[in-house]
Short mmCIF file of C-alpha atoms in Angstrom, two decimals:
data_model
loop_
_atom_site.label_atom_id
_atom_site.label_comp_id
_atom_site.label_asym_id
_atom_site.label_seq_id
_atom_site.Cartn_x
_atom_site.Cartn_y
_atom_site.Cartn_z
CA UNK A 23 -23.32 26.69 -2.43
CA UNK A 24 -26.97 25.73 -2.84
CA UNK A 25 -26.90 21.97 -3.23
CA UNK A 26 -30.42 21.59 -4.73
CA UNK A 27 -30.13 24.39 -7.31
CA UNK A 28 -30.34 23.43 -11.00
CA UNK A 29 -30.00 25.32 -14.30
CA UNK A 30 -33.27 27.21 -15.04
CA UNK A 31 -32.97 26.61 -18.77
CA UNK A 32 -30.73 25.33 -21.54
CA UNK A 33 -27.49 27.30 -21.71
CA UNK A 34 -26.49 29.11 -24.86
CA UNK A 35 -23.09 28.47 -26.41
CA UNK A 36 -21.81 31.80 -25.08
CA UNK A 37 -23.14 31.04 -21.59
CA UNK A 38 -21.57 27.57 -21.71
CA UNK A 39 -18.17 29.00 -22.62
CA UNK A 40 -18.46 31.67 -19.92
CA UNK A 41 -19.42 29.14 -17.23
CA UNK A 42 -16.65 26.76 -18.32
CA UNK A 43 -14.11 29.59 -17.93
CA UNK A 44 -15.43 30.45 -14.45
CA UNK A 45 -15.30 26.82 -13.26
CA UNK A 46 -11.85 26.21 -14.76
CA UNK A 47 -10.48 29.09 -12.68
CA UNK A 48 -11.43 27.17 -9.51
CA UNK A 49 -9.26 24.13 -10.39
CA UNK A 50 -5.62 23.57 -9.39
CA UNK A 51 -3.83 23.49 -12.75
CA UNK A 52 -0.02 23.50 -12.75
CA UNK A 53 1.04 21.40 -15.75
CA UNK A 54 0.00 20.25 -19.23
CA UNK A 55 -1.30 16.98 -17.74
CA UNK A 56 -3.45 19.03 -15.36
CA UNK A 57 -4.83 20.99 -18.36
CA UNK A 58 -5.95 17.72 -19.98
CA UNK A 59 -7.51 16.45 -16.72
CA UNK A 60 -9.26 19.81 -16.21
CA UNK A 61 -10.82 19.74 -19.71
CA UNK A 62 -12.10 16.18 -19.14
CA UNK A 63 -13.51 17.19 -15.74
CA UNK A 64 -15.21 20.30 -17.16
CA UNK A 65 -16.74 18.28 -20.02
CA UNK A 66 -18.24 15.96 -17.41
CA UNK A 67 -19.47 18.90 -15.30
CA UNK A 68 -21.13 20.66 -18.25
CA UNK A 69 -22.84 17.43 -19.29
CA UNK A 70 -24.28 17.04 -15.77
CA UNK A 71 -25.45 20.69 -15.70
CA UNK A 72 -27.11 20.35 -19.13
CA UNK A 73 -28.66 17.11 -17.89
CA UNK A 74 -30.45 18.92 -15.09
CA UNK A 75 -28.25 17.74 -12.19
CA UNK A 76 -28.12 19.83 -9.02
CA UNK A 77 -25.18 21.96 -7.92
CA UNK A 78 -24.54 19.63 -4.98
CA UNK A 79 -24.49 16.57 -7.26
CA UNK A 80 -22.05 18.24 -9.67
CA UNK A 81 -19.68 19.29 -6.85
CA UNK A 82 -19.85 15.83 -5.25
CA UNK A 83 -19.14 14.04 -8.55
CA UNK A 84 -16.13 16.25 -9.31
CA UNK A 85 -14.70 15.57 -5.85
CA UNK A 86 -15.47 11.85 -6.18
CA UNK A 87 -13.33 11.70 -9.37
CA UNK A 88 -10.28 12.09 -7.05
CA UNK A 89 -8.18 14.07 -9.52
CA UNK A 90 -5.33 16.28 -8.23
CA UNK A 91 -6.82 19.28 -10.06
CA UNK A 92 -10.04 19.08 -8.00
CA UNK A 93 -9.84 18.14 -4.33
CA UNK A 94 -12.54 18.86 -1.74
CA UNK A 95 -11.70 22.58 -1.57
CA UNK A 96 -11.77 22.99 -5.37
CA UNK A 97 -15.11 21.16 -5.56
CA UNK A 98 -16.58 23.54 -2.95
CA UNK A 99 -15.39 26.55 -4.99
CA UNK A 100 -16.92 25.07 -8.13
CA UNK A 101 -20.23 24.67 -6.27
CA UNK A 102 -20.16 28.26 -5.00
CA UNK A 103 -19.41 29.79 -8.40
CA UNK A 104 -21.91 27.50 -10.13
CA UNK A 105 -24.56 28.66 -7.64
CA UNK A 106 -23.75 32.30 -8.41
CA UNK A 107 -23.84 31.71 -12.16
CA UNK A 108 -27.21 29.88 -12.07
CA UNK A 109 -28.74 32.58 -9.89
CA UNK A 110 -27.70 35.16 -12.46
CA UNK A 111 -29.47 33.11 -15.14
CA UNK A 112 -32.61 32.96 -12.99
CA UNK A 113 -32.53 36.71 -12.43
CA UNK A 114 -32.17 37.35 -16.14
CA UNK A 115 -35.04 34.98 -16.90
CA UNK A 116 -37.50 35.99 -14.20
CA UNK A 117 -36.56 39.65 -13.65
CA UNK A 118 -38.05 39.40 -10.15
CA UNK A 119 -35.05 40.22 -8.02
CA UNK A 120 -33.86 43.77 -7.43
CA UNK A 121 -30.31 44.96 -8.08
CA UNK A 122 -29.89 45.38 -4.31
CA UNK A 123 -30.56 41.71 -3.55
CA UNK A 124 -28.29 40.74 -6.42
CA UNK A 125 -25.50 42.83 -4.99
CA UNK A 126 -26.05 41.32 -1.53
CA UNK A 127 -26.06 37.82 -2.94
CA UNK A 128 -22.91 38.51 -4.94
CA UNK A 129 -21.29 40.01 -1.88
CA UNK A 130 -22.32 36.98 0.20
CA UNK A 131 -21.03 34.66 -2.50
CA UNK A 132 -17.69 36.48 -2.64
CA UNK A 133 -17.38 36.39 1.15
CA UNK A 134 -18.17 32.68 1.16
CA UNK A 135 -15.63 32.11 -1.60
CA UNK A 136 -12.97 34.00 0.34
CA UNK A 137 -13.77 32.02 3.49
CA UNK A 138 -13.54 28.75 1.60
CA UNK A 139 -10.28 29.80 -0.04
CA UNK A 140 -8.81 30.78 3.33
CA UNK A 141 -9.93 27.50 4.85
CA UNK A 142 -8.47 25.56 1.93
CA UNK A 143 -5.18 27.42 2.32
CA UNK A 144 -5.08 26.61 6.05
CA UNK A 145 -5.82 22.98 5.28
CA UNK A 146 -3.01 22.80 2.71
CA UNK A 147 -0.57 24.47 5.10
CA UNK A 148 -1.46 21.96 7.81
CA UNK A 149 -0.94 19.06 5.41
CA UNK A 150 2.42 20.52 4.35
CA UNK A 151 3.44 20.86 8.01
CA UNK A 152 2.50 17.27 8.76
CA UNK A 153 4.34 16.05 5.65
CA UNK A 154 7.43 18.02 6.63
CA UNK A 155 7.33 16.53 10.14
CA UNK A 156 6.97 13.04 8.66
CA UNK A 157 9.97 13.59 6.36
CA UNK A 158 12.09 14.97 9.19
CA UNK A 159 11.21 12.03 11.42
CA UNK A 160 11.94 9.58 8.60
CA UNK A 161 15.33 11.22 8.00
CA UNK A 162 16.13 11.09 11.70
CA UNK A 163 15.15 7.43 11.82
CA UNK A 164 17.37 6.72 8.82
CA UNK A 165 20.28 8.55 10.47
CA UNK A 166 19.77 6.64 13.72
CA UNK A 167 19.75 3.32 11.89
CA UNK A 168 22.89 4.32 9.95
CA UNK A 169 24.65 5.25 13.20
CA UNK A 170 23.61 1.95 14.77
CA UNK A 171 24.93 0.07 11.72
CA UNK A 172 28.21 1.99 11.86
CA UNK A 173 28.56 1.28 15.57
CA UNK A 174 27.86 -2.40 14.97
CA UNK A 175 30.43 -2.58 12.16
CA UNK A 176 32.99 -0.77 14.29
CA UNK A 177 32.37 -3.20 17.16
CA UNK A 178 32.70 -6.18 14.81
CA UNK A 179 35.95 -4.77 13.39
CA UNK A 180 37.32 -4.21 16.89
CA UNK A 181 36.35 -7.72 17.91
CA UNK A 182 38.04 -9.12 14.81
CA UNK A 183 41.19 -7.13 15.57
CA UNK A 184 41.21 -8.41 19.14
CA UNK A 185 40.76 -11.97 17.90
CA UNK A 186 43.63 -11.54 15.42
CA UNK A 187 45.81 -10.06 18.17
CA UNK A 188 45.03 -13.02 20.43
CA UNK A 189 45.86 -15.46 17.64
CA UNK A 190 49.11 -13.65 16.95
CA UNK A 191 50.02 -13.80 20.62
CA UNK A 192 49.67 -17.59 20.42
CA UNK A 193 51.85 -17.88 17.33
CA UNK A 194 55.40 -19.18 17.76
CA UNK A 195 58.27 -16.98 16.55
CA UNK A 196 59.26 -17.48 12.92
CA UNK A 197 61.94 -20.14 12.47
CA UNK A 198 63.77 -19.01 9.35
CA UNK A 199 65.51 -22.35 8.65
CA UNK A 200 62.41 -24.50 9.11
CA UNK A 201 61.11 -26.45 6.08
CA UNK A 202 58.03 -28.53 5.39
CA UNK A 203 58.55 -31.89 7.13
CA UNK A 204 57.10 -33.77 4.16
CA UNK A 205 55.24 -33.33 0.89
CA UNK A 206 51.86 -31.64 1.43
CA UNK A 207 48.57 -33.21 0.37
CA UNK A 208 46.07 -31.27 -1.77
CA UNK A 209 43.88 -30.62 1.29
CA UNK A 210 46.86 -29.36 3.28
CA UNK A 211 47.90 -27.05 0.42
CA UNK A 212 44.36 -25.63 0.23
CA UNK A 213 44.27 -25.10 4.01
CA UNK A 214 47.71 -23.45 4.04
CA UNK A 215 46.72 -21.23 1.10
CA UNK A 216 43.73 -19.85 3.07
CA UNK A 217 45.86 -19.33 6.20
CA UNK A 218 48.44 -17.33 4.25
CA UNK A 219 45.77 -15.40 2.33
CA UNK A 220 44.35 -14.15 5.66
CA UNK A 221 47.71 -12.48 6.45
CA UNK A 222 47.66 -10.35 3.27
CA UNK A 223 46.09 -6.88 3.03
CA UNK A 224 43.43 -7.41 0.36
CA UNK A 225 41.06 -4.46 -0.24
CA UNK A 226 40.13 -4.62 -3.95
CA UNK A 227 39.70 -6.93 -6.93
CA UNK A 228 43.19 -5.94 -8.10
CA UNK A 229 44.55 -6.98 -4.70
CA UNK A 230 42.77 -10.34 -5.11
CA UNK A 231 44.61 -10.96 -8.38
CA UNK A 232 47.96 -9.97 -6.81
CA UNK A 233 47.26 -12.23 -3.84
CA UNK A 234 46.63 -15.24 -6.09
CA UNK A 235 49.96 -14.67 -7.86
CA UNK A 236 51.80 -14.19 -4.56
CA UNK A 237 50.26 -17.33 -3.01
CA UNK A 238 51.09 -19.40 -6.10
CA UNK A 239 54.70 -18.24 -5.78
CA UNK A 240 54.83 -18.98 -2.03
CA UNK A 241 53.41 -22.49 -2.40
CA UNK A 242 55.82 -23.26 -5.27
CA UNK A 243 58.71 -22.27 -3.00
CA UNK A 244 57.36 -24.42 -0.15
CA UNK A 245 56.95 -27.43 -2.45
CA UNK A 246 60.46 -26.71 -3.72
CA UNK A 247 61.76 -27.29 -0.16
CA UNK A 248 62.61 -23.65 0.56
CA UNK A 249 62.89 -22.48 4.19
CA UNK A 250 60.34 -20.35 6.03
CA UNK A 251 62.77 -17.42 6.17
CA UNK A 252 63.45 -17.60 2.43
CA UNK A 253 59.70 -17.64 1.60
CA UNK A 254 58.96 -14.66 3.89
CA UNK A 255 61.90 -12.68 2.50
CA UNK A 256 60.95 -13.38 -1.13
CA UNK A 257 57.36 -12.25 -0.53
CA UNK A 258 58.64 -9.07 1.07
CA UNK A 259 61.02 -8.42 -1.86
CA UNK A 260 58.11 -8.70 -4.31
CA UNK A 261 57.26 -5.18 -3.06
CA UNK A 262 53.50 -5.55 -3.37
CA UNK A 263 51.13 -3.36 -1.29
CA UNK A 264 49.31 -6.47 -0.05
CA UNK A 265 52.46 -7.89 1.59
CA UNK A 266 54.60 -5.42 3.50
CA UNK A 267 57.19 -6.31 6.15
CA UNK A 268 54.58 -7.00 8.84
CA UNK A 269 52.50 -9.19 6.53
CA UNK A 270 55.57 -11.20 5.47
CA UNK A 271 56.47 -11.72 9.15
CA UNK A 272 52.96 -13.01 9.84
CA UNK A 273 53.25 -15.36 6.86
CA UNK A 274 56.50 -16.69 8.31
CA UNK A 275 55.01 -17.19 11.79
CA UNK A 276 51.97 -19.04 10.41
CA UNK A 277 54.17 -21.20 8.20
CA UNK A 278 56.26 -22.10 11.27
CA UNK A 279 53.17 -23.12 13.24
CA UNK A 280 51.71 -25.03 10.28
CA UNK A 281 54.93 -27.03 9.71
CA UNK A 282 55.24 -27.83 13.44
CA UNK A 283 51.65 -29.07 13.47
CA UNK A 284 52.43 -31.29 10.49
CA UNK A 285 55.60 -32.59 12.12
CA UNK A 286 53.81 -33.48 15.37
CA UNK A 287 51.16 -35.32 13.40
CA UNK A 288 53.66 -37.74 11.83
CA UNK A 289 52.98 -38.95 8.30
CA UNK A 290 49.87 -38.16 6.30
CA UNK A 291 47.02 -36.44 8.14
CA UNK A 292 45.50 -38.87 10.61
CA UNK A 293 42.44 -38.89 12.76
CA UNK A 294 43.71 -36.08 15.01
CA UNK A 295 44.13 -33.70 12.06
CA UNK A 296 40.72 -34.63 10.66
CA UNK A 297 39.17 -33.99 14.07
CA UNK A 298 40.79 -30.56 14.17
CA UNK A 299 39.50 -29.68 10.72
CA UNK A 300 36.05 -30.93 11.67
CA UNK A 301 36.11 -28.77 14.80
CA UNK A 302 37.15 -25.73 12.80
CA UNK A 303 34.32 -26.30 10.34
CA UNK A 304 31.82 -26.62 13.18
CA UNK A 305 33.06 -23.41 14.76
CA UNK A 306 32.82 -21.55 11.44
CA UNK A 307 29.33 -22.93 10.73
CA UNK A 308 28.13 -21.99 14.22
CA UNK A 309 29.58 -18.49 13.86
CA UNK A 310 27.90 -18.05 10.48
CA UNK A 311 24.57 -19.30 11.86
CA UNK A 312 24.73 -16.87 14.79
CA UNK A 313 25.55 -13.97 12.44
CA UNK A 314 22.57 -14.85 10.25
CA UNK A 315 20.26 -15.07 13.27
CA UNK A 316 21.49 -11.72 14.58
CA UNK A 317 21.07 -10.09 11.16
CA UNK A 318 17.53 -11.48 10.84
CA UNK A 319 16.61 -10.28 14.33
CA UNK A 320 17.94 -6.81 13.56
CA UNK A 321 16.07 -6.73 10.25
CA UNK A 322 12.79 -7.71 11.90
CA UNK A 323 13.28 -5.11 14.62
CA UNK A 324 13.95 -2.40 12.02
CA UNK A 325 10.83 -3.43 10.07
CA UNK A 326 8.69 -3.30 13.22
CA UNK A 327 10.06 0.13 14.08
CA UNK A 328 9.42 1.45 10.57
CA UNK A 329 5.90 -0.04 10.58
CA UNK A 330 5.06 1.58 13.90
CA UNK A 331 6.38 4.91 12.66
CA UNK A 332 4.31 4.68 9.47
CA UNK A 333 1.16 3.85 11.46
CA UNK A 334 1.72 6.82 13.77
CA UNK A 335 2.17 9.23 10.84
CA UNK A 336 -0.93 7.83 9.13
CA UNK A 337 -2.97 8.39 12.31
CA UNK A 338 -1.76 11.98 12.46
CA UNK A 339 -2.70 12.52 8.83
CA UNK A 340 -6.20 11.09 9.33
CA UNK A 341 -6.69 13.22 12.42
CA UNK A 342 -5.68 16.35 10.48
CA UNK A 343 -8.08 15.47 7.67
CA UNK A 344 -10.92 14.90 10.13
CA UNK A 345 -10.23 18.24 11.76
CA UNK A 346 -10.17 20.03 8.39
CA UNK A 347 -13.42 18.32 7.39
CA UNK A 348 -15.10 19.32 10.64
CA UNK A 349 -14.01 22.93 10.19
CA UNK A 350 -15.33 22.97 6.60
CA UNK A 351 -18.70 21.61 7.78
CA UNK A 352 -18.83 24.30 10.47
CA UNK A 353 -18.18 27.00 7.87
CA UNK A 354 -20.90 25.54 5.66
CA UNK A 355 -23.38 25.61 8.56
CA UNK A 356 -22.48 29.22 9.32
CA UNK A 357 -22.96 30.16 5.67
CA UNK A 358 -26.37 28.49 5.51
CA UNK A 359 -27.44 30.24 8.71
CA UNK A 360 -26.31 33.61 7.28
CA UNK A 361 -28.21 32.91 4.11
CA UNK A 362 -31.39 32.05 6.02
CA UNK A 363 -31.05 35.33 7.91
CA UNK A 364 -30.74 37.23 4.61
CA UNK A 365 -33.78 35.44 3.16
CA UNK A 366 -35.80 36.10 6.30
CA UNK A 367 -34.91 39.80 6.12
#
């Protein structure tokens, strides 16, 4: 490509169409949208050529448009073929160059085009390799994070199971003939409802609805002065998936403990019961706060890791682009040196 070369004269309509076809063949067109972008780009190029702009200026402007159909490699090819086309016009106009020099120049132009095409292909392959590595690393990072999340959930589930087992070990055996020592307050009913709900096997919205019905039935029996054993047996006989034999036994054990706690507290809930409820609330609030802090810390760590990974991939991409640019400049220098040798000869 001769950067300072310009059109020797105004192009005819036939010459304009021929040049447009040659330049269009150097663009990367793979869709209808690319066809539209290519036509706009060629209109701009032909206007610059007719306006007396140099080959180097035309190639630079096309590259500067930053369209997918014309990257740096395409712009170089446009410059090479534009150089060849304008030299042909000069030869036709001046008639001063021999057919031998024309053949040598065409041969040199073809060789340069092939070299540029090969270099562009190597550059694209390198970019594809780097992109593939980035995708593989991103997938591996995603898998690692998923495994960590699964391990964390498994650990939390195991800890919850251990906690439930410890609580069950502390539960008294179910006393089938035990009844509520007195009428329950609204707060006590709400507390008991949540305790019994925790013993049911709820895994879906349908289970939630069944649990509400089952708990309503259980609390009606308790308020109707039924025994612990009767309540547990009735829940079991309801034959619902959320309350099998084990779940009904747990309900009975928790009812036994709840009624004993009420009985030891005397009449209506006093200061001791309020203190217990306050302590439970504090424990739950502290547990929730710690979970939120842990989740936030994990989120920040994941963001930092992802940011570092993105920066590393970006550095690799920039390094690859710099290397490709340096190689292209080296090829251009070699071509200019070869051309000077031909001119000197």
